[in-house]
């Protein structure tokens, strides 16, 4: 009986050491800043609390603010940039481009209700090269 208990304990120790050695944690953070990405990409950091308004609240001290990060492409030239929110991890336009509004592309404006969200025509906001 004592031999079977000791064999059981040795087997459990071997299993626990083997399982501890084989477990590897994969980090959800693939980049820390945009210099680790290629020239046409940025380091997109996804926050744990998504911004949905203009109010900026600082992160709470004991919370991890970002949950993951990865290299994502910038919006190409003439691409729509209407729904880009940089604090939510969107890359936006390339560093040498700017998001510009073209009213001639917007068309007739519809009047939404008091609290309705009306983003406008996505083609009215485009990434264009910065004027020199």
Short mmCIF file of C-alpha atoms in Angstrom, two decimals:
data_model
loop_
_atom_site.label_atom_id
_atom_site.label_comp_id
_atom_site.label_asym_id
_atom_site.label_seq_id
_atom_site.Cartn_x
_atom_site.Cartn_y
_atom_site.Cartn_z
CA UNK A 1 0.00 0.00 0.00
CA UNK A 2 2.81 2.42 0.88
CA UNK A 3 4.57 1.60 -2.40
CA UNK A 4 1.47 2.38 -4.48
CA UNK A 5 0.99 5.72 -2.66
CA UNK A 6 4.63 6.69 -3.27
CA UNK A 7 4.39 5.67 -6.96
CA UNK A 8 1.22 7.74 -7.27
CA UNK A 9 2.94 10.79 -5.73
CA UNK A 10 5.95 10.42 -8.06
CA UNK A 11 3.65 10.13 -11.09
CA UNK A 12 1.71 13.24 -10.06
CA UNK A 13 4.97 15.18 -9.59
CA UNK A 14 6.17 14.15 -13.07
CA UNK A 15 2.83 15.13 -14.64
CA UNK A 16 2.79 18.53 -12.93
CA UNK A 17 6.41 19.31 -13.94
CA UNK A 18 5.75 18.19 -17.54
CA UNK A 19 2.57 20.27 -17.83
CA UNK A 20 4.29 23.31 -16.32
CA UNK A 21 7.11 23.03 -18.85
CA UNK A 22 4.81 22.62 -21.87
CA UNK A 23 2.53 25.60 -21.14
CA UNK A 24 3.64 28.71 -22.99
CA UNK A 25 1.71 31.93 -22.86
CA UNK A 26 1.33 33.79 -26.13
CA UNK A 27 1.33 37.54 -25.69
CA UNK A 28 -1.54 39.41 -27.39
CA UNK A 29 0.90 42.33 -27.88
CA UNK A 30 2.67 41.85 -31.21
CA UNK A 31 4.06 45.40 -31.34
CA UNK A 32 4.73 48.23 -28.90
CA UNK A 33 5.00 51.16 -31.34
CA UNK A 34 4.78 51.85 -35.08
CA UNK A 35 8.55 51.56 -35.60
CA UNK A 36 8.17 47.78 -35.23
CA UNK A 37 5.79 47.68 -38.23
CA UNK A 38 6.46 48.20 -41.94
CA UNK A 39 6.33 51.66 -43.56
CA UNK A 40 2.68 51.29 -44.65
CA UNK A 41 1.44 50.01 -41.25
CA UNK A 42 0.91 51.32 -37.72
CA UNK A 43 0.87 49.58 -34.35
CA UNK A 44 -2.85 49.33 -33.62
CA UNK A 45 -3.47 49.04 -29.87
CA UNK A 46 -6.97 47.88 -28.96
CA UNK A 47 -8.15 49.48 -25.68
CA UNK A 48 -10.19 47.62 -23.08
CA UNK A 49 -12.61 50.58 -22.88
CA UNK A 50 -13.71 51.82 -26.30
CA UNK A 51 -14.17 55.57 -26.79
CA UNK A 52 -17.62 56.45 -28.10
CA UNK A 53 -17.73 60.20 -27.51
CA UNK A 54 -15.50 63.26 -27.36
CA UNK A 55 -15.13 63.00 -23.59
CA UNK A 56 -11.64 61.81 -22.69
CA UNK A 57 -11.40 59.93 -19.43
CA UNK A 58 -7.98 58.85 -18.24
CA UNK A 59 -7.41 55.14 -17.59
CA UNK A 60 -7.92 53.94 -14.06
CA UNK A 61 -4.61 53.25 -12.28
CA UNK A 62 -5.05 49.53 -11.58
CA UNK A 63 -6.51 48.49 -14.95
CA UNK A 64 -4.69 47.33 -18.05
CA UNK A 65 -5.75 49.89 -20.66
CA UNK A 66 -4.79 47.95 -23.82
CA UNK A 67 -5.85 44.34 -24.43
CA UNK A 68 -3.90 43.65 -27.65
CA UNK A 69 -1.80 45.26 -30.35
CA UNK A 70 -0.84 44.34 -33.90
CA UNK A 71 0.42 45.91 -37.10
CA UNK A 72 -2.44 47.12 -39.31
CA UNK A 73 -2.32 48.98 -42.66
CA UNK A 74 -2.97 52.71 -43.00
CA UNK A 75 -5.99 53.84 -45.05
CA UNK A 76 -4.81 54.21 -48.68
CA UNK A 77 -4.94 57.44 -50.70
CA UNK A 78 -8.58 58.39 -51.48
CA UNK A 79 -9.81 55.80 -48.96
CA UNK A 80 -12.75 56.67 -46.71
CA UNK A 81 -11.72 57.91 -43.25
CA UNK A 82 -15.16 58.86 -41.88
CA UNK A 83 -15.31 56.31 -39.04
CA UNK A 84 -11.68 56.43 -37.90
CA UNK A 85 -11.26 56.73 -34.14
CA UNK A 86 -7.55 56.60 -33.36
CA UNK A 87 -7.98 55.99 -29.63
CA UNK A 88 -9.93 52.80 -30.48
CA UNK A 89 -6.98 51.34 -32.37
CA UNK A 90 -7.76 52.54 -35.90
CA UNK A 91 -4.68 53.48 -37.90
CA UNK A 92 -6.24 56.26 -39.95
CA UNK A 93 -4.44 57.95 -42.82
CA UNK A 94 -0.72 57.53 -43.46
CA UNK A 95 1.60 60.03 -41.70
CA UNK A 96 2.03 62.05 -44.91
CA UNK A 97 -1.76 62.14 -45.54
CA UNK A 98 -4.69 63.92 -43.90
CA UNK A 99 -8.41 63.12 -43.61
CA UNK A 100 -10.19 65.84 -45.59
CA UNK A 101 -13.89 66.63 -46.01
CA UNK A 102 -15.21 67.09 -49.56
CA UNK A 103 -18.69 68.70 -49.34
CA UNK A 104 -19.34 68.21 -53.06
CA UNK A 105 -19.34 64.43 -52.47
CA UNK A 106 -21.75 64.52 -49.53
CA UNK A 107 -24.99 65.11 -51.43
CA UNK A 108 -28.22 66.32 -49.83
CA UNK A 109 -28.10 66.44 -46.04
CA UNK A 110 -30.83 64.64 -44.12
CA UNK A 111 -31.86 66.12 -40.78
CA UNK A 112 -31.70 63.40 -38.13
CA UNK A 113 -33.61 63.50 -34.86
CA UNK A 114 -32.20 65.20 -31.77
CA UNK A 115 -30.14 62.21 -30.61
CA UNK A 116 -29.77 60.24 -33.85
CA UNK A 117 -26.33 59.39 -35.19
CA UNK A 118 -25.87 60.52 -38.78
CA UNK A 119 -22.34 59.85 -40.06
CA UNK A 120 -22.83 61.37 -43.52
CA UNK A 121 -21.61 59.95 -46.79
CA UNK A 122 -18.46 57.84 -46.22
CA UNK A 123 -17.07 59.05 -49.54
CA UNK A 124 -17.14 62.70 -48.37
CA UNK A 125 -14.17 62.09 -46.01
CA UNK A 126 -11.02 60.87 -47.78
CA UNK A 127 -7.32 60.43 -47.08
CA UNK A 128 -5.39 62.83 -49.30
CA UNK A 129 -1.71 63.89 -49.32
CA UNK A 130 -0.86 66.85 -47.08
CA UNK A 131 -0.44 70.13 -48.93
CA UNK A 132 3.16 71.30 -48.88
#
